[in-house]
mmCIF file with all atom_site columns, C-alpha atoms in Angstrom:
data_model
loop_
_atom_site.group_PDB
_atom_site.id
_atom_site.type_symbol
_atom_site.label_atom_id
_atom_site.label_alt_id
_atom_site.label_comp_id
_atom_site.label_asym_id
_atom_site.label_entity_id
_atom_site.label_seq_id
_atom_site.pdbx_PDB_ins_code
_atom_site.Cartn_x
_atom_site.Cartn_y
_atom_site.Cartn_z
_atom_site.occupancy
_atom_site.B_iso_or_equiv
_atom_site.pdbx_formal_charge
_atom_site.auth_seq_id
_atom_site.auth_comp_id
_atom_site.auth_asym_id
_atom_site.auth_atom_id
_atom_site.pdbx_PDB_model_num
ATOM 1   C CA . MET A 1 1   ? 28.199 103.118 43.855 1.00 0.00 ? 229 MET A CA 1
ATOM 2   C CA . TYR A 1 2   ? 31.457 104.185 45.934 1.00 0.00 ? 230 TYR A CA 1
ATOM 3   C CA . PHE A 1 3   ? 33.504 102.699 48.772 1.00 0.00 ? 231 PHE A CA 1
ATOM 4   C CA . ARG A 1 4   ? 35.824 104.701 50.713 1.00 0.00 ? 232 ARG A CA 1
ATOM 5   C CA . ARG A 1 5   ? 38.719 103.386 52.989 1.00 0.00 ? 233 ARG A CA 1
ATOM 6   C CA . SER A 1 6   ? 37.851 99.877  51.663 1.00 0.00 ? 234 SER A CA 1
ATOM 7   C CA . SER A 1 7   ? 36.673 99.360  48.290 1.00 0.00 ? 235 SER A CA 1
ATOM 8   C CA . LEU A 1 8   ? 34.187 96.767  47.449 1.00 0.00 ? 236 LEU A CA 1
ATOM 9   C CA . SER A 1 9   ? 36.832 94.277  45.900 1.00 0.00 ? 237 SER A CA 1
ATOM 10  C CA . VAL A 1 10  ? 38.868 94.334  48.931 1.00 0.00 ? 238 VAL A CA 1
ATOM 11  C CA . ALA A 1 11  ? 36.200 94.069  51.312 1.00 0.00 ? 239 ALA A CA 1
ATOM 12  C CA . LEU A 1 12  ? 35.242 90.741  49.001 1.00 0.00 ? 240 LEU A CA 1
ATOM 13  C CA . ALA A 1 13  ? 38.358 89.294  48.416 1.00 0.00 ? 241 ALA A CA 1
ATOM 14  C CA . LEU A 1 14  ? 39.115 89.944  52.514 1.00 0.00 ? 242 LEU A CA 1
ATOM 15  C CA . GLY A 1 15  ? 35.830 88.078  53.182 1.00 0.00 ? 243 GLY A CA 1
ATOM 16  C CA . PHE A 1 16  ? 35.312 90.561  56.124 1.00 0.00 ? 244 PHE A CA 1
ATOM 17  C CA . GLY A 1 17  ? 32.650 88.763  58.939 1.00 0.00 ? 245 GLY A CA 1
ATOM 18  C CA . CYS A 1 18  ? 31.025 90.455  61.987 1.00 0.00 ? 246 CYS A CA 1
ATOM 19  C CA . ALA A 1 19  ? 32.892 88.813  65.197 1.00 0.00 ? 247 ALA A CA 1
ATOM 20  C CA . ALA A 1 20  ? 35.002 91.463  67.045 1.00 0.00 ? 248 ALA A CA 1
ATOM 21  C CA . PRO A 1 21  ? 37.290 92.049  69.861 1.00 0.00 ? 249 PRO A CA 1
ATOM 22  C CA . ALA A 1 22  ? 36.460 93.412  72.974 1.00 0.00 ? 250 ALA A CA 1
ATOM 23  C CA . ALA A 1 23  ? 35.057 96.943  72.454 1.00 0.00 ? 251 ALA A CA 1
ATOM 24  C CA . GLN A 1 24  ? 37.848 100.086 72.417 1.00 0.00 ? 252 GLN A CA 1
ATOM 25  C CA . ALA A 1 25  ? 37.784 102.619 74.623 1.00 0.00 ? 253 ALA A CA 1
ATOM 26  C CA . PHE A 1 26  ? 35.710 105.201 73.080 1.00 0.00 ? 254 PHE A CA 1
ATOM 27  C CA . GLU A 1 27  ? 33.307 107.594 74.957 1.00 0.00 ? 255 GLU A CA 1
ATOM 28  C CA . ASN A 1 28  ? 30.557 105.548 74.837 1.00 0.00 ? 256 ASN A CA 1
ATOM 29  C CA . PRO A 1 29  ? 27.134 107.538 73.922 1.00 0.00 ? 257 PRO A CA 1
ATOM 30  C CA . PHE A 1 30  ? 24.665 104.790 75.057 1.00 0.00 ? 258 PHE A CA 1
ATOM 31  C CA . ALA A 1 31  ? 26.599 103.973 78.197 1.00 0.00 ? 259 ALA A CA 1
ATOM 32  C CA . PHE A 1 32  ? 23.685 105.411 80.233 1.00 0.00 ? 260 PHE A CA 1
ATOM 33  C CA . LEU A 1 33  ? 21.763 102.013 78.996 1.00 0.00 ? 261 LEU A CA 1
ATOM 34  C CA . PHE A 1 34  ? 24.174 100.172 81.256 1.00 0.00 ? 262 PHE A CA 1
ATOM 35  C CA . SER A 1 35  ? 24.480 102.548 84.194 1.00 0.00 ? 263 SER A CA 1
ATOM 36  C CA . GLY A 1 36  ? 27.987 101.381 84.852 1.00 0.00 ? 264 GLY A CA 1
ATOM 37  C CA . ARG A 1 37  ? 27.013 97.583  85.302 1.00 0.00 ? 265 ARG A CA 1
ATOM 38  C CA . SER A 1 38  ? 28.062 95.099  83.345 1.00 0.00 ? 266 SER A CA 1
ATOM 39  C CA . ALA A 1 39  ? 25.724 94.274  80.432 1.00 0.00 ? 267 ALA A CA 1
ATOM 40  C CA . ALA A 1 40  ? 27.019 90.989  79.821 1.00 0.00 ? 268 ALA A CA 1
ATOM 41  C CA . ALA A 1 41  ? 26.355 89.776  83.291 1.00 0.00 ? 269 ALA A CA 1
ATOM 42  C CA . SER A 1 42  ? 23.034 91.493  84.257 1.00 0.00 ? 270 SER A CA 1
ATOM 43  C CA . ALA A 1 43  ? 21.152 92.117  80.793 1.00 0.00 ? 271 ALA A CA 1
ATOM 44  C CA . PRO A 1 44  ? 17.860 90.143  81.051 1.00 0.00 ? 272 PRO A CA 1
ATOM 45  C CA . SER A 1 45  ? 16.791 88.042  77.946 1.00 0.00 ? 273 SER A CA 1
ATOM 46  C CA . SER A 1 46  ? 13.225 87.156  77.056 1.00 0.00 ? 274 SER A CA 1
ATOM 47  C CA . SER A 1 47  ? 12.409 83.415  76.199 1.00 0.00 ? 275 SER A CA 1
ATOM 48  C CA . ASP A 1 48  ? 13.428 83.709  72.598 1.00 0.00 ? 276 ASP A CA 1
ATOM 49  C CA . GLY A 1 49  ? 17.052 85.152  73.463 1.00 0.00 ? 277 GLY A CA 1
ATOM 50  C CA . GLN A 1 50  ? 16.117 88.853  72.693 1.00 0.00 ? 278 GLN A CA 1
ATOM 51  C CA . LEU A 1 51  ? 17.307 91.689  75.169 1.00 0.00 ? 279 LEU A CA 1
ATOM 52  C CA . SER A 1 52  ? 14.520 93.163  77.262 1.00 0.00 ? 280 SER A CA 1
ATOM 53  C CA . GLY A 1 53  ? 14.228 96.123  79.922 1.00 0.00 ? 281 GLY A CA 1
ATOM 54  C CA . GLU A 1 54  ? 16.524 98.761  79.650 1.00 0.00 ? 282 GLU A CA 1
ATOM 55  C CA . TYR A 1 55  ? 18.941 96.726  77.186 1.00 0.00 ? 283 TYR A CA 1
ATOM 56  C CA . SER A 1 56  ? 16.194 96.616  74.625 1.00 0.00 ? 284 SER A CA 1
ATOM 57  C CA . SER A 1 57  ? 16.740 100.193 72.610 1.00 0.00 ? 285 SER A CA 1
ATOM 58  C CA . THR A 1 58  ? 18.294 102.897 71.944 1.00 0.00 ? 286 THR A CA 1
ATOM 59  C CA . ARG A 1 59  ? 15.537 104.015 69.002 1.00 0.00 ? 287 ARG A CA 1
ATOM 60  C CA . SER A 1 60  ? 14.102 107.435 69.164 1.00 0.00 ? 288 SER A CA 1
ATOM 61  C CA . VAL A 1 61  ? 12.153 109.353 66.428 1.00 0.00 ? 289 VAL A CA 1
ATOM 62  C CA . VAL A 1 62  ? 14.146 112.582 65.516 1.00 0.00 ? 290 VAL A CA 1
ATOM 63  C CA . ALA A 1 63  ? 14.115 114.665 62.598 1.00 0.00 ? 291 ALA A CA 1
ATOM 64  C CA . ASP A 1 64  ? 15.849 113.273 59.629 1.00 0.00 ? 292 ASP A CA 1
ATOM 65  C CA . PRO A 1 65  ? 19.630 115.299 59.502 1.00 0.00 ? 293 PRO A CA 1
ATOM 66  C CA . THR A 1 66  ? 19.826 113.055 56.055 1.00 0.00 ? 294 THR A CA 1
ATOM 67  C CA . ARG A 1 67  ? 16.910 114.396 53.965 1.00 0.00 ? 295 ARG A CA 1
ATOM 68  C CA . GLN A 1 68  ? 17.153 111.168 52.165 1.00 0.00 ? 296 GLN A CA 1
ATOM 69  C CA . ARG A 1 69  ? 13.829 109.588 50.771 1.00 0.00 ? 297 ARG A CA 1
ATOM 70  C CA . PRO A 1 70  ? 11.394 107.571 53.416 1.00 0.00 ? 298 PRO A CA 1
ATOM 71  C CA . GLY A 1 71  ? 12.476 104.169 53.712 1.00 0.00 ? 299 GLY A CA 1
ATOM 72  C CA . THR A 1 72  ? 16.151 104.623 53.103 1.00 0.00 ? 300 THR A CA 1
ATOM 73  C CA . ILE A 1 73  ? 18.915 103.747 55.848 1.00 0.00 ? 301 ILE A CA 1
ATOM 74  C CA . THR A 1 74  ? 21.880 105.820 56.696 1.00 0.00 ? 302 THR A CA 1
ATOM 75  C CA . VAL A 1 75  ? 24.592 105.151 58.824 1.00 0.00 ? 303 VAL A CA 1
ATOM 76  C CA . ASP A 1 76  ? 26.553 107.956 60.144 1.00 0.00 ? 304 ASP A CA 1
ATOM 77  C CA . THR A 1 77  ? 29.850 105.581 61.287 1.00 0.00 ? 305 THR A CA 1
ATOM 78  C CA . GLN A 1 78  ? 31.359 108.891 63.178 1.00 0.00 ? 306 GLN A CA 1
ATOM 79  C CA . ASN A 1 79  ? 28.475 109.168 65.441 1.00 0.00 ? 307 ASN A CA 1
ATOM 80  C CA . ARG A 1 80  ? 27.919 105.582 65.290 1.00 0.00 ? 308 ARG A CA 1
ATOM 81  C CA . VAL A 1 81  ? 23.930 106.226 64.756 1.00 0.00 ? 309 VAL A CA 1
ATOM 82  C CA . LEU A 1 82  ? 21.663 104.545 61.993 1.00 0.00 ? 310 LEU A CA 1
ATOM 83  C CA . TYR A 1 83  ? 18.817 106.769 60.691 1.00 0.00 ? 311 TYR A CA 1
ATOM 84  C CA . LEU A 1 84  ? 15.721 105.068 58.983 1.00 0.00 ? 312 LEU A CA 1
ATOM 85  C CA . SER A 1 85  ? 14.150 108.040 57.052 1.00 0.00 ? 313 SER A CA 1
ATOM 86  C CA . MET A 1 86  ? 10.271 108.101 57.308 1.00 0.00 ? 314 MET A CA 1
ATOM 87  C CA . ASN A 1 87  ? 7.593  110.590 56.201 1.00 0.00 ? 315 ASN A CA 1
ATOM 88  C CA . ASP A 1 88  ? 7.183  114.575 57.409 1.00 0.00 ? 316 ASP A CA 1
ATOM 89  C CA . GLY A 1 89  ? 11.255 114.944 57.793 1.00 0.00 ? 317 GLY A CA 1
ATOM 90  C CA . GLN A 1 90  ? 11.432 112.530 60.901 1.00 0.00 ? 318 GLN A CA 1
ATOM 91  C CA . ALA A 1 91  ? 13.312 109.517 61.242 1.00 0.00 ? 319 ALA A CA 1
ATOM 92  C CA . MET A 1 92  ? 13.843 106.645 63.637 1.00 0.00 ? 320 MET A CA 1
ATOM 93  C CA . ARG A 1 93  ? 17.330 106.987 65.069 1.00 0.00 ? 321 ARG A CA 1
ATOM 94  C CA . TYR A 1 94  ? 19.170 103.748 66.687 1.00 0.00 ? 322 TYR A CA 1
ATOM 95  C CA . GLY A 1 95  ? 22.579 103.247 67.978 1.00 0.00 ? 323 GLY A CA 1
ATOM 96  C CA . VAL A 1 96  ? 25.033 101.022 66.832 1.00 0.00 ? 324 VAL A CA 1
ATOM 97  C CA . GLY A 1 97  ? 28.509 99.547  66.639 1.00 0.00 ? 325 GLY A CA 1
ATOM 98  C CA . VAL A 1 98  ? 30.755 100.220 63.719 1.00 0.00 ? 326 VAL A CA 1
ATOM 99  C CA . GLY A 1 99  ? 33.770 98.876  62.383 1.00 0.00 ? 327 GLY A CA 1
ATOM 100 C CA . ARG A 1 100 ? 37.322 99.380  64.296 1.00 0.00 ? 328 ARG A CA 1
ATOM 101 C CA . PRO A 1 101 ? 39.922 101.536 62.920 1.00 0.00 ? 329 PRO A CA 1
ATOM 102 C CA . GLY A 1 102 ? 41.155 99.249  59.926 1.00 0.00 ? 330 GLY A CA 1
ATOM 103 C CA . PHE A 1 103 ? 37.799 97.797  59.174 1.00 0.00 ? 331 PHE A CA 1
ATOM 104 C CA . THR A 1 104 ? 35.690 100.910 58.347 1.00 0.00 ? 332 THR A CA 1
ATOM 105 C CA . TRP A 1 105 ? 34.011 101.802 55.086 1.00 0.00 ? 333 TRP A CA 1
ATOM 106 C CA . ARG A 1 106 ? 31.773 103.860 53.215 1.00 0.00 ? 334 ARG A CA 1
ATOM 107 C CA . GLY A 1 107 ? 29.340 103.160 50.615 1.00 0.00 ? 335 GLY A CA 1
ATOM 108 C CA . HIS A 1 108 ? 25.922 102.878 49.234 1.00 0.00 ? 336 HIS A CA 1
ATOM 109 C CA . THR A 1 109 ? 24.358 99.539  49.394 1.00 0.00 ? 337 THR A CA 1
ATOM 110 C CA . HIS A 1 110 ? 21.198 97.933  49.381 1.00 0.00 ? 338 HIS A CA 1
ATOM 111 C CA . ILE A 1 111 ? 19.443 94.938  51.577 1.00 0.00 ? 339 ILE A CA 1
ATOM 112 C CA . GLY A 1 112 ? 19.522 91.890  49.213 1.00 0.00 ? 340 GLY A CA 1
ATOM 113 C CA . ARG A 1 113 ? 18.158 89.670  51.941 1.00 0.00 ? 341 ARG A CA 1
ATOM 114 C CA . LYS A 1 114 ? 17.079 89.444  55.575 1.00 0.00 ? 342 LYS A CA 1
ATOM 115 C CA . GLU A 1 115 ? 17.294 86.477  58.049 1.00 0.00 ? 343 GLU A CA 1
ATOM 116 C CA . ALA A 1 116 ? 15.453 86.028  61.553 1.00 0.00 ? 344 ALA A CA 1
ATOM 117 C CA . TRP A 1 117 ? 18.191 84.405  63.951 1.00 0.00 ? 345 TRP A CA 1
ATOM 118 C CA . PRO A 1 118 ? 20.604 83.766  61.404 1.00 0.00 ? 346 PRO A CA 1
ATOM 119 C CA . ALA A 1 119 ? 23.251 81.270  61.057 1.00 0.00 ? 347 ALA A CA 1
ATOM 120 C CA . TRP A 1 120 ? 26.897 82.175  61.303 1.00 0.00 ? 348 TRP A CA 1
ATOM 121 C CA . THR A 1 121 ? 29.792 80.875  59.420 1.00 0.00 ? 349 THR A CA 1
ATOM 122 C CA . PRO A 1 122 ? 33.013 83.175  59.771 1.00 0.00 ? 350 PRO A CA 1
ATOM 123 C CA . PRO A 1 123 ? 34.647 83.855  56.461 1.00 0.00 ? 351 PRO A CA 1
ATOM 124 C CA . SER A 1 124 ? 38.038 82.252  55.919 1.00 0.00 ? 352 SER A CA 1
ATOM 125 C CA . ALA A 1 125 ? 39.884 85.616  56.814 1.00 0.00 ? 353 ALA A CA 1
ATOM 126 C CA . MET A 1 126 ? 38.566 86.119  59.983 1.00 0.00 ? 354 MET A CA 1
ATOM 127 C CA . LEU A 1 127 ? 39.286 82.308  61.055 1.00 0.00 ? 355 LEU A CA 1
ATOM 128 C CA . HIS A 1 128 ? 43.008 82.934  59.518 1.00 0.00 ? 356 HIS A CA 1
ATOM 129 C CA . ARG A 1 129 ? 42.859 85.806  62.381 1.00 0.00 ? 357 ARG A CA 1
ATOM 130 C CA . ARG A 1 130 ? 40.915 83.704  65.174 1.00 0.00 ? 358 ARG A CA 1
ATOM 131 C CA . PRO A 1 131 ? 41.153 80.176  64.539 1.00 0.00 ? 359 PRO A CA 1
ATOM 132 C CA . ASP A 1 132 ? 39.824 79.571  67.988 1.00 0.00 ? 360 ASP A CA 1
ATOM 133 C CA . LEU A 1 133 ? 36.609 80.835  66.531 1.00 0.00 ? 361 LEU A CA 1
ATOM 134 C CA . PRO A 1 134 ? 33.883 78.175  65.793 1.00 0.00 ? 362 PRO A CA 1
ATOM 135 C CA . ARG A 1 135 ? 33.407 77.186  61.711 1.00 0.00 ? 363 ARG A CA 1
ATOM 136 C CA . HIS A 1 136 ? 30.002 77.350  61.993 1.00 0.00 ? 364 HIS A CA 1
ATOM 137 C CA . MET A 1 137 ? 27.191 78.350  64.904 1.00 0.00 ? 365 MET A CA 1
ATOM 138 C CA . THR A 1 138 ? 23.188 78.210  63.967 1.00 0.00 ? 366 THR A CA 1
ATOM 139 C CA . GLY A 1 139 ? 21.152 81.282  65.028 1.00 0.00 ? 367 GLY A CA 1
ATOM 140 C CA . GLY A 1 140 ? 20.219 81.745  68.504 1.00 0.00 ? 368 GLY A CA 1
ATOM 141 C CA . ALA A 1 141 ? 20.643 83.760  71.239 1.00 0.00 ? 369 ALA A CA 1
ATOM 142 C CA . ASN A 1 142 ? 23.992 82.939  71.371 1.00 0.00 ? 370 ASN A CA 1
ATOM 143 C CA . ASN A 1 143 ? 25.121 83.577  67.855 1.00 0.00 ? 371 ASN A CA 1
ATOM 144 C CA . PRO A 1 144 ? 27.197 86.777  67.251 1.00 0.00 ? 372 PRO A CA 1
ATOM 145 C CA . LEU A 1 145 ? 24.808 87.898  64.494 1.00 0.00 ? 373 LEU A CA 1
ATOM 146 C CA . GLY A 1 146 ? 21.936 88.577  67.189 1.00 0.00 ? 374 GLY A CA 1
ATOM 147 C CA . ALA A 1 147 ? 17.925 88.228  66.665 1.00 0.00 ? 375 ALA A CA 1
ATOM 148 C CA . ARG A 1 148 ? 18.129 89.460  62.972 1.00 0.00 ? 376 ARG A CA 1
ATOM 149 C CA . ALA A 1 149 ? 20.284 90.297  60.007 1.00 0.00 ? 377 ALA A CA 1
ATOM 150 C CA . MET A 1 150 ? 19.751 92.033  57.275 1.00 0.00 ? 378 MET A CA 1
ATOM 151 C CA . TYR A 1 151 ? 22.613 91.567  54.467 1.00 0.00 ? 379 TYR A CA 1
ATOM 152 C CA . LEU A 1 152 ? 24.076 94.137  52.038 1.00 0.00 ? 380 LEU A CA 1
ATOM 153 C CA . TYR A 1 153 ? 24.612 93.467  48.667 1.00 0.00 ? 381 TYR A CA 1
ATOM 154 C CA . SER A 1 154 ? 25.844 95.627  45.595 1.00 0.00 ? 382 SER A CA 1
ATOM 155 C CA . GLY A 1 155 ? 24.394 94.915  42.545 1.00 0.00 ? 383 GLY A CA 1
ATOM 156 C CA . GLY A 1 156 ? 23.692 91.069  42.551 1.00 0.00 ? 384 GLY A CA 1
ATOM 157 C CA . ARG A 1 157 ? 26.978 90.644  45.077 1.00 0.00 ? 385 ARG A CA 1
ATOM 158 C CA . ASP A 1 158 ? 27.217 89.840  48.535 1.00 0.00 ? 386 ASP A CA 1
ATOM 159 C CA . THR A 1 159 ? 29.781 92.570  50.155 1.00 0.00 ? 387 THR A CA 1
ATOM 160 C CA . MET A 1 160 ? 29.663 90.590  53.250 1.00 0.00 ? 388 MET A CA 1
ATOM 161 C CA . PHE A 1 161 ? 29.162 93.468  55.363 1.00 0.00 ? 389 PHE A CA 1
ATOM 162 C CA . ARG A 1 162 ? 25.533 93.406  57.622 1.00 0.00 ? 390 ARG A CA 1
ATOM 163 C CA . ILE A 1 163 ? 23.356 95.150  59.582 1.00 0.00 ? 391 ILE A CA 1
ATOM 164 C CA . HIS A 1 164 ? 22.496 92.724  62.654 1.00 0.00 ? 392 HIS A CA 1
ATOM 165 C CA . GLY A 1 165 ? 22.048 92.089  66.275 1.00 0.00 ? 393 GLY A CA 1
ATOM 166 C CA . SER A 1 166 ? 24.526 91.067  68.678 1.00 0.00 ? 394 SER A CA 1
ATOM 167 C CA . ASN A 1 167 ? 24.890 89.090  71.791 1.00 0.00 ? 395 ASN A CA 1
ATOM 168 C CA . GLU A 1 168 ? 27.112 91.706  73.106 1.00 0.00 ? 396 GLU A CA 1
ATOM 169 C CA . PRO A 1 169 ? 25.272 94.945  74.100 1.00 0.00 ? 397 PRO A CA 1
ATOM 170 C CA . TRP A 1 170 ? 27.826 96.762  75.871 1.00 0.00 ? 398 TRP A CA 1
ATOM 171 C CA . THR A 1 171 ? 29.462 97.083  72.426 1.00 0.00 ? 399 THR A CA 1
ATOM 172 C CA . ILE A 1 172 ? 26.974 99.378  70.987 1.00 0.00 ? 400 ILE A CA 1
ATOM 173 C CA . GLY A 1 173 ? 28.623 102.766 70.603 1.00 0.00 ? 401 GLY A CA 1
ATOM 174 C CA . HIS A 1 174 ? 31.592 101.777 69.600 1.00 0.00 ? 402 HIS A CA 1
ATOM 175 C CA . GLY A 1 175 ? 33.947 101.130 66.697 1.00 0.00 ? 403 GLY A CA 1
ATOM 176 C CA . VAL A 1 176 ? 34.155 96.874  67.509 1.00 0.00 ? 404 VAL A CA 1
ATOM 177 C CA . SER A 1 177 ? 33.699 94.912  64.032 1.00 0.00 ? 405 SER A CA 1
ATOM 178 C CA . SER A 1 178 ? 34.841 93.858  61.122 1.00 0.00 ? 406 SER A CA 1
ATOM 179 C CA . GLY A 1 179 ? 32.886 95.820  59.281 1.00 0.00 ? 407 GLY A CA 1
ATOM 180 C CA . CYS A 1 180 ? 29.527 95.340  60.087 1.00 0.00 ? 408 CYS A CA 1
ATOM 181 C CA . ILE A 1 181 ? 26.604 97.424  61.581 1.00 0.00 ? 409 ILE A CA 1
ATOM 182 C CA . ARG A 1 182 ? 25.799 95.711  64.905 1.00 0.00 ? 410 ARG A CA 1
ATOM 183 C CA . MET A 1 183 ? 22.361 96.790  67.055 1.00 0.00 ? 411 MET A CA 1
ATOM 184 C CA . LEU A 1 184 ? 20.824 95.905  69.887 1.00 0.00 ? 412 LEU A CA 1
ATOM 185 C CA . ASN A 1 185 ? 18.676 93.029  69.114 1.00 0.00 ? 413 ASN A CA 1
ATOM 186 C CA . GLY A 1 186 ? 15.382 94.664  70.268 1.00 0.00 ? 414 GLY A CA 1
ATOM 187 C CA . ASP A 1 187 ? 16.521 97.533  67.750 1.00 0.00 ? 415 ASP A CA 1
ATOM 188 C CA . VAL A 1 188 ? 17.563 95.319  65.129 1.00 0.00 ? 416 VAL A CA 1
ATOM 189 C CA . SER A 1 189 ? 14.277 93.389  65.070 1.00 0.00 ? 417 SER A CA 1
ATOM 190 C CA . ASP A 1 190 ? 12.279 96.742  65.175 1.00 0.00 ? 418 ASP A CA 1
ATOM 191 C CA . LEU A 1 191 ? 14.250 98.007  62.061 1.00 0.00 ? 419 LEU A CA 1
ATOM 192 C CA . TYR A 1 192 ? 13.939 94.247  60.423 1.00 0.00 ? 420 TYR A CA 1
ATOM 193 C CA . SER A 1 193 ? 9.942  94.833  60.721 1.00 0.00 ? 421 SER A CA 1
ATOM 194 C CA . ARG A 1 194 ? 10.014 98.327  58.954 1.00 0.00 ? 422 ARG A CA 1
ATOM 195 C CA . VAL A 1 195 ? 12.519 97.579  55.942 1.00 0.00 ? 423 VAL A CA 1
ATOM 196 C CA . LYS A 1 196 ? 12.153 95.077  52.385 1.00 0.00 ? 424 LYS A CA 1
ATOM 197 C CA . VAL A 1 197 ? 14.341 93.742  50.558 1.00 0.00 ? 425 VAL A CA 1
ATOM 198 C CA . GLY A 1 198 ? 15.921 96.128  48.252 1.00 0.00 ? 426 GLY A CA 1
ATOM 199 C CA . THR A 1 199 ? 16.227 98.839  50.620 1.00 0.00 ? 427 THR A CA 1
ATOM 200 C CA . GLN A 1 200 ? 19.023 101.635 50.250 1.00 0.00 ? 428 GLN A CA 1
ATOM 201 C CA . VAL A 1 201 ? 21.659 101.896 52.558 1.00 0.00 ? 429 VAL A CA 1
ATOM 202 C CA . HIS A 1 202 ? 24.152 105.009 52.779 1.00 0.00 ? 430 HIS A CA 1
ATOM 203 C CA . VAL A 1 203 ? 27.113 104.109 54.738 1.00 0.00 ? 431 VAL A CA 1
ATOM 204 C CA . LEU A 1 204 ? 28.635 107.556 55.930 1.00 0.00 ? 432 LEU A CA 1
#
């Protein structure tokens, strides 16, 4: 396994988490989802907290540019998309939010565990940067990990990075997180249903 920009040992030592400040001023390829409106104010939710309607999905089936084995996840951090390789040279493509400057990384990992409506405990390094954050949040619509989380491991060790949902849908397509890969709740729920513990994840 390799990591570039942030080594695995540095990631574990710093205890990177997933909450982050507001989105950076990047050109957002998924801005059409929000049609110039505030997603925070107008995004509808279903009874279980998942986003619905136009805010629920960026996903589409495309020709697979990664040439990975079916079932492999590839995250293109530069273009802020995630691919799940499928059969017949196709892939499911999703829009994602990625690490902000100084929190980006590259490497090969795998899904070590999965959780629906996960709880969130900010790591100590994040609490040092953001003492206003809660020490623990139970799962739910207001949790920054959103509807689903897939925890990325190297060997038997938690890298502290996750692929997870978000209660900030307007950040998809931006470099905003502390290293985690965030998705719309509808998209992460779809991906969660398609992959298993042990799935290989390549972050480029």
